Amino acid sequence: MESPFQYDVKQADYLTAVASPYRLGSTKVNFSLIYGSATFNEEGQMETFTRMLDGNITLTSPDIEEWGIDDSVILGTICEKVGTAAVEFIEGEPKNFNPF
Protein backbone atom coordinates (compact mmCIF):
# COMPACT_ATOMS: atom_id res chain seq x y z
CA MET A 1 0.00 0.00 0.00
CA GLU A 2 1.31 3.45 -0.93
CA SER A 3 1.66 6.03 1.78
CA PRO A 4 -0.68 9.05 1.50
CA PHE A 5 2.38 11.15 2.32
CA GLN A 6 4.40 10.17 -0.74
CA TYR A 7 5.22 12.91 -3.17
CA ASP A 8 7.08 13.47 -6.41
CA VAL A 9 9.37 16.39 -7.08
CA LYS A 10 9.21 17.74 -10.60
CA GLN A 11 11.25 20.51 -12.11
CA ALA A 12 9.47 22.73 -14.59
CA ASP A 13 11.80 25.03 -16.48
CA TYR A 14 9.17 27.18 -18.17
CA LEU A 15 6.00 29.02 -17.23
CA THR A 16 3.34 30.22 -19.63
CA ALA A 17 0.49 32.54 -18.74
CA VAL A 18 -2.71 32.96 -20.73
CA ALA A 19 -5.26 35.66 -19.89
CA SER A 20 -8.58 33.86 -19.89
CA PRO A 21 -10.76 35.69 -20.57
CA TYR A 22 -9.23 39.07 -21.23
CA ARG A 23 -11.60 41.99 -21.64
CA LEU A 24 -10.05 45.30 -22.70
CA GLY A 25 -10.25 47.78 -19.85
CA SER A 26 -10.95 45.16 -17.18
CA THR A 27 -9.69 45.91 -13.67
CA LYS A 28 -9.32 42.19 -12.88
CA VAL A 29 -7.74 39.55 -15.13
CA ASN A 30 -7.46 35.82 -14.48
CA PHE A 31 -4.42 34.05 -15.90
CA SER A 32 -4.13 30.32 -16.51
CA LEU A 33 -0.59 29.32 -15.59
CA ILE A 34 1.05 26.32 -17.17
CA TYR A 35 4.39 25.03 -15.91
CA GLY A 36 6.40 22.65 -18.04
CA SER A 37 9.46 21.79 -20.05
CA ALA A 38 10.28 22.72 -23.63
CA THR A 39 12.45 21.57 -26.50
CA PHE A 40 14.02 23.88 -29.05
CA ASN A 41 15.26 23.44 -32.61
CA GLU A 42 18.71 24.42 -33.89
CA GLU A 43 17.52 27.99 -34.57
CA GLY A 44 16.46 28.36 -30.94
CA GLN A 45 12.73 28.28 -31.70
CA MET A 46 10.46 26.37 -29.35
CA GLU A 47 9.35 23.09 -30.88
CA THR A 48 7.41 21.38 -28.09
CA PHE A 49 6.06 22.23 -24.67
CA THR A 50 5.29 19.44 -22.20
CA ARG A 51 2.70 20.43 -19.62
CA MET A 52 3.55 19.40 -16.06
CA LEU A 53 1.41 21.49 -13.71
CA ASP A 54 -1.46 23.98 -14.03
CA GLY A 55 -2.38 26.91 -11.85
CA ASN A 56 -4.28 30.20 -11.81
CA ILE A 57 -3.66 33.71 -10.61
CA THR A 58 -5.88 36.78 -10.67
CA LEU A 59 -4.28 40.20 -11.00
CA THR A 60 -6.10 43.45 -10.28
CA SER A 61 -5.76 47.10 -11.24
CA PRO A 62 -2.42 48.10 -9.72
CA ASP A 63 -0.73 45.03 -11.21
CA ILE A 64 -2.22 45.26 -14.71
CA GLU A 65 -2.12 49.03 -15.24
CA GLU A 66 1.36 48.94 -16.79
CA TRP A 67 0.55 46.02 -19.08
CA GLY A 68 0.64 47.13 -22.68
CA ILE A 69 2.10 45.51 -25.76
CA ASP A 70 5.18 44.29 -23.86
CA ASP A 71 4.06 41.03 -22.22
CA SER A 72 7.32 40.74 -20.27
CA VAL A 73 5.93 43.39 -17.88
CA ILE A 74 2.93 41.27 -16.87
CA LEU A 75 4.94 38.04 -16.94
CA GLY A 76 7.44 39.59 -14.53
CA THR A 77 4.57 40.56 -12.22
CA ILE A 78 3.13 37.05 -12.37
CA CYS A 79 6.52 35.51 -11.56
CA GLU A 80 6.89 37.82 -8.59
CA LYS A 81 3.41 36.91 -7.28
CA VAL A 82 4.01 33.14 -7.53
CA GLY A 83 7.43 33.40 -5.88
CA THR A 84 9.77 32.81 -8.79
CA ALA A 85 11.91 34.91 -11.09
CA ALA A 86 12.01 35.17 -14.86
CA VAL A 87 15.47 34.87 -16.31
CA GLU A 88 14.38 35.01 -19.94
CA PHE A 89 11.23 35.72 -21.94
CA ILE A 90 10.64 33.52 -24.97
CA GLU A 91 7.94 33.99 -27.56
CA GLY A 92 6.89 30.86 -29.33
CA GLU A 93 4.10 28.76 -30.67
CA PRO A 94 5.12 25.16 -30.15
CA LYS A 95 3.43 22.63 -32.37
CA ASN A 96 1.85 20.64 -29.56
CA PHE A 97 0.94 23.47 -27.19
CA ASN A 98 -2.70 24.09 -26.33
CA PRO A 99 -3.22 26.25 -23.24
CA PHE A 100 -6.85 25.19 -22.81
PDB file of C-alpha atoms in Angstrom:
ATOM      1  CA  MET A   1       0.000   0.000   0.000  1.00  0.00           C
ATOM      2  CA  GLU A   2       1.312   3.446  -0.925  1.00  0.00           C
ATOM      3  CA  SER A   3       1.657   6.035   1.777  1.00  0.00           C
ATOM      4  CA  PRO A   4      -0.675   9.048   1.500  1.00  0.00           C
ATOM      5  CA  PHE A   5       2.380  11.147   2.317  1.00  0.00           C
ATOM      6  CA  GLN A   6       4.399  10.166  -0.743  1.00  0.00           C
ATOM      7  CA  TYR A   7       5.220  12.908  -3.169  1.00  0.00           C
ATOM      8  CA  ASP A   8       7.078  13.468  -6.408  1.00  0.00           C
ATOM      9  CA  VAL A   9       9.370  16.389  -7.075  1.00  0.00           C
ATOM     10  CA  LYS A  10       9.213  17.742 -10.602  1.00  0.00           C
ATOM     11  CA  GLN A  11      11.248  20.512 -12.110  1.00  0.00           C
ATOM     12  CA  ALA A  12       9.473  22.728 -14.592  1.00  0.00           C
ATOM     13  CA  ASP A  13      11.801  25.026 -16.479  1.00  0.00           C
ATOM     14  CA  TYR A  14       9.166  27.183 -18.168  1.00  0.00           C
ATOM     15  CA  LEU A  15       6.002  29.023 -17.227  1.00  0.00           C
ATOM     16  CA  THR A  16       3.343  30.215 -19.626  1.00  0.00           C
ATOM     17  CA  ALA A  17       0.489  32.540 -18.743  1.00  0.00           C
ATOM     18  CA  VAL A  18      -2.710  32.961 -20.730  1.00  0.00           C
ATOM     19  CA  ALA A  19      -5.256  35.662 -19.885  1.00  0.00           C
ATOM     20  CA  SER A  20      -8.576  33.861 -19.890  1.00  0.00           C
ATOM     21  CA  PRO A  21     -10.761  35.689 -20.569  1.00  0.00           C
ATOM     22  CA  TYR A  22      -9.232  39.073 -21.225  1.00  0.00           C
ATOM     23  CA  ARG A  23     -11.599  41.991 -21.639  1.00  0.00           C
ATOM     24  CA  LEU A  24     -10.049  45.297 -22.704  1.00  0.00           C
ATOM     25  CA  GLY A  25     -10.248  47.778 -19.848  1.00  0.00           C
ATOM     26  CA  SER A  26     -10.955  45.165 -17.178  1.00  0.00           C
ATOM     27  CA  THR A  27      -9.693  45.911 -13.669  1.00  0.00           C
ATOM     28  CA  LYS A  28      -9.316  42.193 -12.880  1.00  0.00           C
ATOM     29  CA  VAL A  29      -7.745  39.554 -15.132  1.00  0.00           C
ATOM     30  CA  ASN A  30      -7.462  35.816 -14.478  1.00  0.00           C
ATOM     31  CA  PHE A  31      -4.421  34.045 -15.900  1.00  0.00           C
ATOM     32  CA  SER A  32      -4.132  30.321 -16.513  1.00  0.00           C
ATOM     33  CA  LEU A  33      -0.586  29.321 -15.588  1.00  0.00           C
ATOM     34  CA  ILE A  34       1.055  26.321 -17.171  1.00  0.00           C
ATOM     35  CA  TYR A  35       4.385  25.033 -15.907  1.00  0.00           C
ATOM     36  CA  GLY A  36       6.396  22.654 -18.040  1.00  0.00           C
ATOM     37  CA  SER A  37       9.461  21.795 -20.050  1.00  0.00           C
ATOM     38  CA  ALA A  38      10.283  22.722 -23.628  1.00  0.00           C
ATOM     39  CA  THR A  39      12.446  21.575 -26.504  1.00  0.00           C
ATOM     40  CA  PHE A  40      14.023  23.878 -29.048  1.00  0.00           C
ATOM     41  CA  ASN A  41      15.258  23.438 -32.609  1.00  0.00           C
ATOM     42  CA  GLU A  42      18.711  24.417 -33.893  1.00  0.00           C
ATOM     43  CA  GLU A  43      17.523  27.985 -34.572  1.00  0.00           C
ATOM     44  CA  GLY A  44      16.459  28.358 -30.942  1.00  0.00           C
ATOM     45  CA  GLN A  45      12.733  28.278 -31.702  1.00  0.00           C
ATOM     46  CA  MET A  46      10.462  26.373 -29.349  1.00  0.00           C
ATOM     47  CA  GLU A  47       9.347  23.093 -30.876  1.00  0.00           C
ATOM     48  CA  THR A  48       7.409  21.377 -28.090  1.00  0.00           C
ATOM     49  CA  PHE A  49       6.060  22.231 -24.673  1.00  0.00           C
ATOM     50  CA  THR A  50       5.292  19.444 -22.199  1.00  0.00           C
ATOM     51  CA  ARG A  51       2.696  20.430 -19.616  1.00  0.00           C
ATOM     52  CA  MET A  52       3.554  19.400 -16.056  1.00  0.00           C
ATOM     53  CA  LEU A  53       1.406  21.494 -13.715  1.00  0.00           C
ATOM     54  CA  ASP A  54      -1.461  23.979 -14.028  1.00  0.00           C
ATOM     55  CA  GLY A  55      -2.377  26.912 -11.851  1.00  0.00           C
ATOM     56  CA  ASN A  56      -4.277  30.197 -11.806  1.00  0.00           C
ATOM     57  CA  ILE A  57      -3.662  33.707 -10.605  1.00  0.00           C
ATOM     58  CA  THR A  58      -5.876  36.785 -10.668  1.00  0.00           C
ATOM     59  CA  LEU A  59      -4.276  40.200 -11.003  1.00  0.00           C
ATOM     60  CA  THR A  60      -6.101  43.445 -10.284  1.00  0.00           C
ATOM     61  CA  SER A  61      -5.763  47.104 -11.240  1.00  0.00           C
ATOM     62  CA  PRO A  62      -2.422  48.096  -9.717  1.00  0.00           C
ATOM     63  CA  ASP A  63      -0.726  45.029 -11.215  1.00  0.00           C
ATOM     64  CA  ILE A  64      -2.221  45.262 -14.712  1.00  0.00           C
ATOM     65  CA  GLU A  65      -2.119  49.033 -15.240  1.00  0.00           C
ATOM     66  CA  GLU A  66       1.364  48.939 -16.793  1.00  0.00           C
ATOM     67  CA  TRP A  67       0.552  46.020 -19.079  1.00  0.00           C
ATOM     68  CA  GLY A  68       0.638  47.132 -22.680  1.00  0.00           C
ATOM     69  CA  ILE A  69       2.102  45.507 -25.759  1.00  0.00           C
ATOM     70  CA  ASP A  70       5.180  44.292 -23.862  1.00  0.00           C
ATOM     71  CA  ASP A  71       4.064  41.034 -22.220  1.00  0.00           C
ATOM     72  CA  SER A  72       7.324  40.745 -20.275  1.00  0.00           C
ATOM     73  CA  VAL A  73       5.926  43.387 -17.879  1.00  0.00           C
ATOM     74  CA  ILE A  74       2.927  41.275 -16.870  1.00  0.00           C
ATOM     75  CA  LEU A  75       4.942  38.039 -16.940  1.00  0.00           C
ATOM     76  CA  GLY A  76       7.438  39.591 -14.527  1.00  0.00           C
ATOM     77  CA  THR A  77       4.573  40.565 -12.223  1.00  0.00           C
ATOM     78  CA  ILE A  78       3.125  37.048 -12.368  1.00  0.00           C
ATOM     79  CA  CYS A  79       6.517  35.507 -11.558  1.00  0.00           C
ATOM     80  CA  GLU A  80       6.893  37.819  -8.588  1.00  0.00           C
ATOM     81  CA  LYS A  81       3.413  36.910  -7.278  1.00  0.00           C
ATOM     82  CA  VAL A  82       4.013  33.144  -7.529  1.00  0.00           C
ATOM     83  CA  GLY A  83       7.427  33.399  -5.885  1.00  0.00           C
ATOM     84  CA  THR A  84       9.766  32.811  -8.789  1.00  0.00           C
ATOM     85  CA  ALA A  85      11.907  34.912 -11.090  1.00  0.00           C
ATOM     86  CA  ALA A  86      12.011  35.171 -14.858  1.00  0.00           C
ATOM     87  CA  VAL A  87      15.471  34.874 -16.310  1.00  0.00           C
ATOM     88  CA  GLU A  88      14.383  35.008 -19.944  1.00  0.00           C
ATOM     89  CA  PHE A  89      11.230  35.719 -21.943  1.00  0.00           C
ATOM     90  CA  ILE A  90      10.638  33.519 -24.975  1.00  0.00           C
ATOM     91  CA  GLU A  91       7.935  33.990 -27.562  1.00  0.00           C
ATOM     92  CA  GLY A  92       6.887  30.862 -29.335  1.00  0.00           C
ATOM     93  CA  GLU A  93       4.104  28.760 -30.669  1.00  0.00           C
ATOM     94  CA  PRO A  94       5.122  25.159 -30.149  1.00  0.00           C
ATOM     95  CA  LYS A  95       3.425  22.629 -32.367  1.00  0.00           C
ATOM     96  CA  ASN A  96       1.851  20.641 -29.558  1.00  0.00           C
ATOM     97  CA  PHE A  97       0.942  23.475 -27.186  1.00  0.00           C
ATOM     98  CA  ASN A  98      -2.699  24.094 -26.326  1.00  0.00           C
ATOM     99  CA  PRO A  99      -3.220  26.250 -23.237  1.00  0.00           C
ATOM    100  CA  PHE A 100      -6.851  25.185 -22.814  1.00  0.00           C
TER     101      PHE A 100
END
